[in-house]
PDB file of C-alpha atoms in Angstrom:
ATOM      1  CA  UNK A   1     -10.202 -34.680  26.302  1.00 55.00           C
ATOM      2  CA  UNK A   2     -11.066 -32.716  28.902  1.00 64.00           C
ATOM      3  CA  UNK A   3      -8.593 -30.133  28.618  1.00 65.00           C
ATOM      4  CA  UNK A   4      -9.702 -29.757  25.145  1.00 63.00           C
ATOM      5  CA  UNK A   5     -13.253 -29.668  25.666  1.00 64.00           C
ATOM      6  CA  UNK A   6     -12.243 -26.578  28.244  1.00 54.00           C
ATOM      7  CA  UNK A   7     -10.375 -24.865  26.016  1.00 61.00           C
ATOM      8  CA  UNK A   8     -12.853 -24.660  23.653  1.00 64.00           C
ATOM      9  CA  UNK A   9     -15.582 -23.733  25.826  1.00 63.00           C
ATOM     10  CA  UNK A  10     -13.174 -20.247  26.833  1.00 60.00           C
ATOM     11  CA  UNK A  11     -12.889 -19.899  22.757  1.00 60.00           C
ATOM     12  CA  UNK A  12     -16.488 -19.706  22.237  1.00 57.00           C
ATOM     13  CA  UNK A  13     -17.040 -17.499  25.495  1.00 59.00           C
ATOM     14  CA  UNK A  14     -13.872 -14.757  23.967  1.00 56.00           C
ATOM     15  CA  UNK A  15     -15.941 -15.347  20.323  1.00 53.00           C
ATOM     16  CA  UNK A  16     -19.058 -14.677  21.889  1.00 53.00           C
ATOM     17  CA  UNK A  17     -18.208 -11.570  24.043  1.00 49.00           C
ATOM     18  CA  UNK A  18     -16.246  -9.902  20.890  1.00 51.00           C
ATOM     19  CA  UNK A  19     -19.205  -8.661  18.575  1.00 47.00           C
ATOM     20  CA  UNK A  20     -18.799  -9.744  14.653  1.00 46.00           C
ATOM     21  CA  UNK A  21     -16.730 -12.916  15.475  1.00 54.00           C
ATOM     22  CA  UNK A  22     -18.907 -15.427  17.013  1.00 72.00           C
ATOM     23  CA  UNK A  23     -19.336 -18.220  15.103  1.00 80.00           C
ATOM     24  CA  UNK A  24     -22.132 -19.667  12.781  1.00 85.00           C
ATOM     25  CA  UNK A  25     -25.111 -21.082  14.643  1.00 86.00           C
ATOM     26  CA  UNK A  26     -24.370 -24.787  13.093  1.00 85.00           C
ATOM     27  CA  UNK A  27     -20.441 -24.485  14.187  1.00 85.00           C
ATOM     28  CA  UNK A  28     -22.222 -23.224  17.898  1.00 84.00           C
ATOM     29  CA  UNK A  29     -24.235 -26.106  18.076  1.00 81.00           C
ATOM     30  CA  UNK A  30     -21.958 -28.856  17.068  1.00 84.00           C
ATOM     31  CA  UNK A  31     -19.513 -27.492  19.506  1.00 79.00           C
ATOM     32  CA  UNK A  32     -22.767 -27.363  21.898  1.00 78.00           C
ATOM     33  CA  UNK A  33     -22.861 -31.406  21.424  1.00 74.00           C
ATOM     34  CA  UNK A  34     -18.846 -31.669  21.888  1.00 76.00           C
ATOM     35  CA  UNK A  35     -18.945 -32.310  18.586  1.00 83.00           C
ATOM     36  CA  UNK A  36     -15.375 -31.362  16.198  1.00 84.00           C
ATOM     37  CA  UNK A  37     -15.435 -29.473  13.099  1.00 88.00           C
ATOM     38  CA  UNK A  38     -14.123 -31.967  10.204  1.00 86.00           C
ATOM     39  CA  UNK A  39     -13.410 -30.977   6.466  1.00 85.00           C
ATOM     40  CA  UNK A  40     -14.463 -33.815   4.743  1.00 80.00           C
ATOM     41  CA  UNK A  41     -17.939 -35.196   3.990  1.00 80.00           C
ATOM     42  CA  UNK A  42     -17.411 -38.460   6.122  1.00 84.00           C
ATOM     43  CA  UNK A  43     -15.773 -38.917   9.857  1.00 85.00           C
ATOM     44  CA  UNK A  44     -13.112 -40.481  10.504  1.00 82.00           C
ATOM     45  CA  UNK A  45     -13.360 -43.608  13.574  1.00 82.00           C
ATOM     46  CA  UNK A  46     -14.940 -43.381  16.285  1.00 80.00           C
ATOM     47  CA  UNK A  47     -16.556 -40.331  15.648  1.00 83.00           C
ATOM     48  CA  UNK A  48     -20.299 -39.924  13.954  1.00 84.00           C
ATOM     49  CA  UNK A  49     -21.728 -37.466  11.454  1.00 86.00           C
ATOM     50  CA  UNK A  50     -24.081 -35.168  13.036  1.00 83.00           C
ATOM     51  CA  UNK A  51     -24.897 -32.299  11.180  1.00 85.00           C
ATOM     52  CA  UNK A  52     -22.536 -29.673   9.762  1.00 88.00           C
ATOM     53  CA  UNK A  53     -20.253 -26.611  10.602  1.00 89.00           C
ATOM     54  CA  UNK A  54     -18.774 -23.509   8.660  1.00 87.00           C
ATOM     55  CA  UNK A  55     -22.265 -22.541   7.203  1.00 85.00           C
ATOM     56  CA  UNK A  56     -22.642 -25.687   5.855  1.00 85.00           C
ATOM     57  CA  UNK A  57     -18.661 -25.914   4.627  1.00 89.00           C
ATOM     58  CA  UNK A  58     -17.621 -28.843   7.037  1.00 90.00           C
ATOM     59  CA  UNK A  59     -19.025 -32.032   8.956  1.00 90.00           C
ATOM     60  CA  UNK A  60     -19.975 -31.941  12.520  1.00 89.00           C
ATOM     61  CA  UNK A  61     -18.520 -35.133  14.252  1.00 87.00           C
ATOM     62  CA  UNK A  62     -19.266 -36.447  17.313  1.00 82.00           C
ATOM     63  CA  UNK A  63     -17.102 -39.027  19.259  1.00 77.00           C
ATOM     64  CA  UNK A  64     -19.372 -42.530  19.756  1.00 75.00           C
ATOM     65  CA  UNK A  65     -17.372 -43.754  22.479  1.00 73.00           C
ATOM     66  CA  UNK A  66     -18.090 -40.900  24.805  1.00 67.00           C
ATOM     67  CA  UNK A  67     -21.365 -40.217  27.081  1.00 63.00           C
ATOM     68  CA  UNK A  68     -23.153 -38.033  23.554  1.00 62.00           C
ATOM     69  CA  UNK A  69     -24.673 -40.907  21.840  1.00 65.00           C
ATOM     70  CA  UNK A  70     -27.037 -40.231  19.009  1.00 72.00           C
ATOM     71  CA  UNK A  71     -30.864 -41.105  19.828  1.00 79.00           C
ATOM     72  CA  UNK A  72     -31.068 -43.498  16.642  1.00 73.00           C
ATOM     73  CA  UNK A  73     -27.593 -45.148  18.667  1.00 71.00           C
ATOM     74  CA  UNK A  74     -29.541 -45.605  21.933  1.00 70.00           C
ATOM     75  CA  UNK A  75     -32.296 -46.715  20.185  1.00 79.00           C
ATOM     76  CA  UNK A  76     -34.800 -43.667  20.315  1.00 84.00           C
ATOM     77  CA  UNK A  77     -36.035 -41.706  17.632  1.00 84.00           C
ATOM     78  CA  UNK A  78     -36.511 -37.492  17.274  1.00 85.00           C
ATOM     79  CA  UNK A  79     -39.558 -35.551  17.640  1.00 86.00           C
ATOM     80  CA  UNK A  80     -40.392 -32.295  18.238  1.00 86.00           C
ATOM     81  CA  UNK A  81     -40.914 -30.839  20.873  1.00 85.00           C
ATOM     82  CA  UNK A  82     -44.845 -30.046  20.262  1.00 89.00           C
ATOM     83  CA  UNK A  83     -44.730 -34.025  20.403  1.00 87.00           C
ATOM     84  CA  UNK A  84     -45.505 -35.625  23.503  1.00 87.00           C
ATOM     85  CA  UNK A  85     -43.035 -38.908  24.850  1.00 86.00           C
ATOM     86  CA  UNK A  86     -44.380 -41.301  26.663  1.00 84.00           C
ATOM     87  CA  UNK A  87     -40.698 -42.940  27.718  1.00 83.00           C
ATOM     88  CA  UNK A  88     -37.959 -40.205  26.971  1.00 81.00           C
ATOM     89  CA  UNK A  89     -34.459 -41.475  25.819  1.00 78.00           C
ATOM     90  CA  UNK A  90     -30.647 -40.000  26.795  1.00 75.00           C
ATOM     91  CA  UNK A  91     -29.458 -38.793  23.362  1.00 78.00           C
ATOM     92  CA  UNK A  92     -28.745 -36.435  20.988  1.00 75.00           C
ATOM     93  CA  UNK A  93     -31.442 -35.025  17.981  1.00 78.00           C
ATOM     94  CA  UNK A  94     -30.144 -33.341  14.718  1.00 69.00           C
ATOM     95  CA  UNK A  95     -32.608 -30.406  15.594  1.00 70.00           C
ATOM     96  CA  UNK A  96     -31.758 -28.423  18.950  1.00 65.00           C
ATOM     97  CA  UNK A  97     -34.948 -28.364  20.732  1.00 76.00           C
ATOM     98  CA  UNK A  98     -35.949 -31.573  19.477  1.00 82.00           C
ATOM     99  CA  UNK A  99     -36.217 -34.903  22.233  1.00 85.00           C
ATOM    100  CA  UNK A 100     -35.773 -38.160  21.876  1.00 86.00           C
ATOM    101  CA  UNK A 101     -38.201 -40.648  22.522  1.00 87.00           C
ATOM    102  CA  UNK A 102     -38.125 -44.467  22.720  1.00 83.00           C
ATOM    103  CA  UNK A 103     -42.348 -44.542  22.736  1.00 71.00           C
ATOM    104  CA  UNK A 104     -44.717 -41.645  21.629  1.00 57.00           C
TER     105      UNK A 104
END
């Protein structure tokens, strides 16, 4: 996995440095979350929906069994970040600069 996760971190890098062929901002930031690009609407086991990819073509997926847990998993919730948290939670928001927050 994390040969894989290298890999694609030297893909985006040669996408980004070659102008007209990085990729969409939702494919950037599922990939951002170690998250994998999936064609259909649901995702297969153990992986999560979380978001989309391809301009809104594909599913962003992200694996539940690794260390990127959704903050609704860990038992947090999103705000923004305008919000202030009074106990901050480990996990991942829809929205990028969102946080999570067990208590606001």
């Amino acid at each position: 996995m994390k040969l894989f996760s290298c890999l694609m971190a030297l893909l985006l890098f040669l996408l980004q440095a070659v102008p007209g062929l990085s990729l969409p901002k939702d494919t950037l930031r599922c990939v951002g979350y170690h998250g994998f690009c999936f064609h259909s609407k649901s995702c297969p086991e153990p992986f999560a929906a979380f978001g989309t990819c391809s301009r809104r073509q594909k599913t962003c997926c992200i694996d539940t069994t690794s260390n990127f847990h959704t903050c609704q998993d860990e038992g947090g919730h999103c705000v923004p970040p305008e919000i202030k948290c009074l106990q901050e939670q480990v996990g991942l928001c829809p929205h990028r600069e969102w946080k999570c927050c067990t208590e606001v």
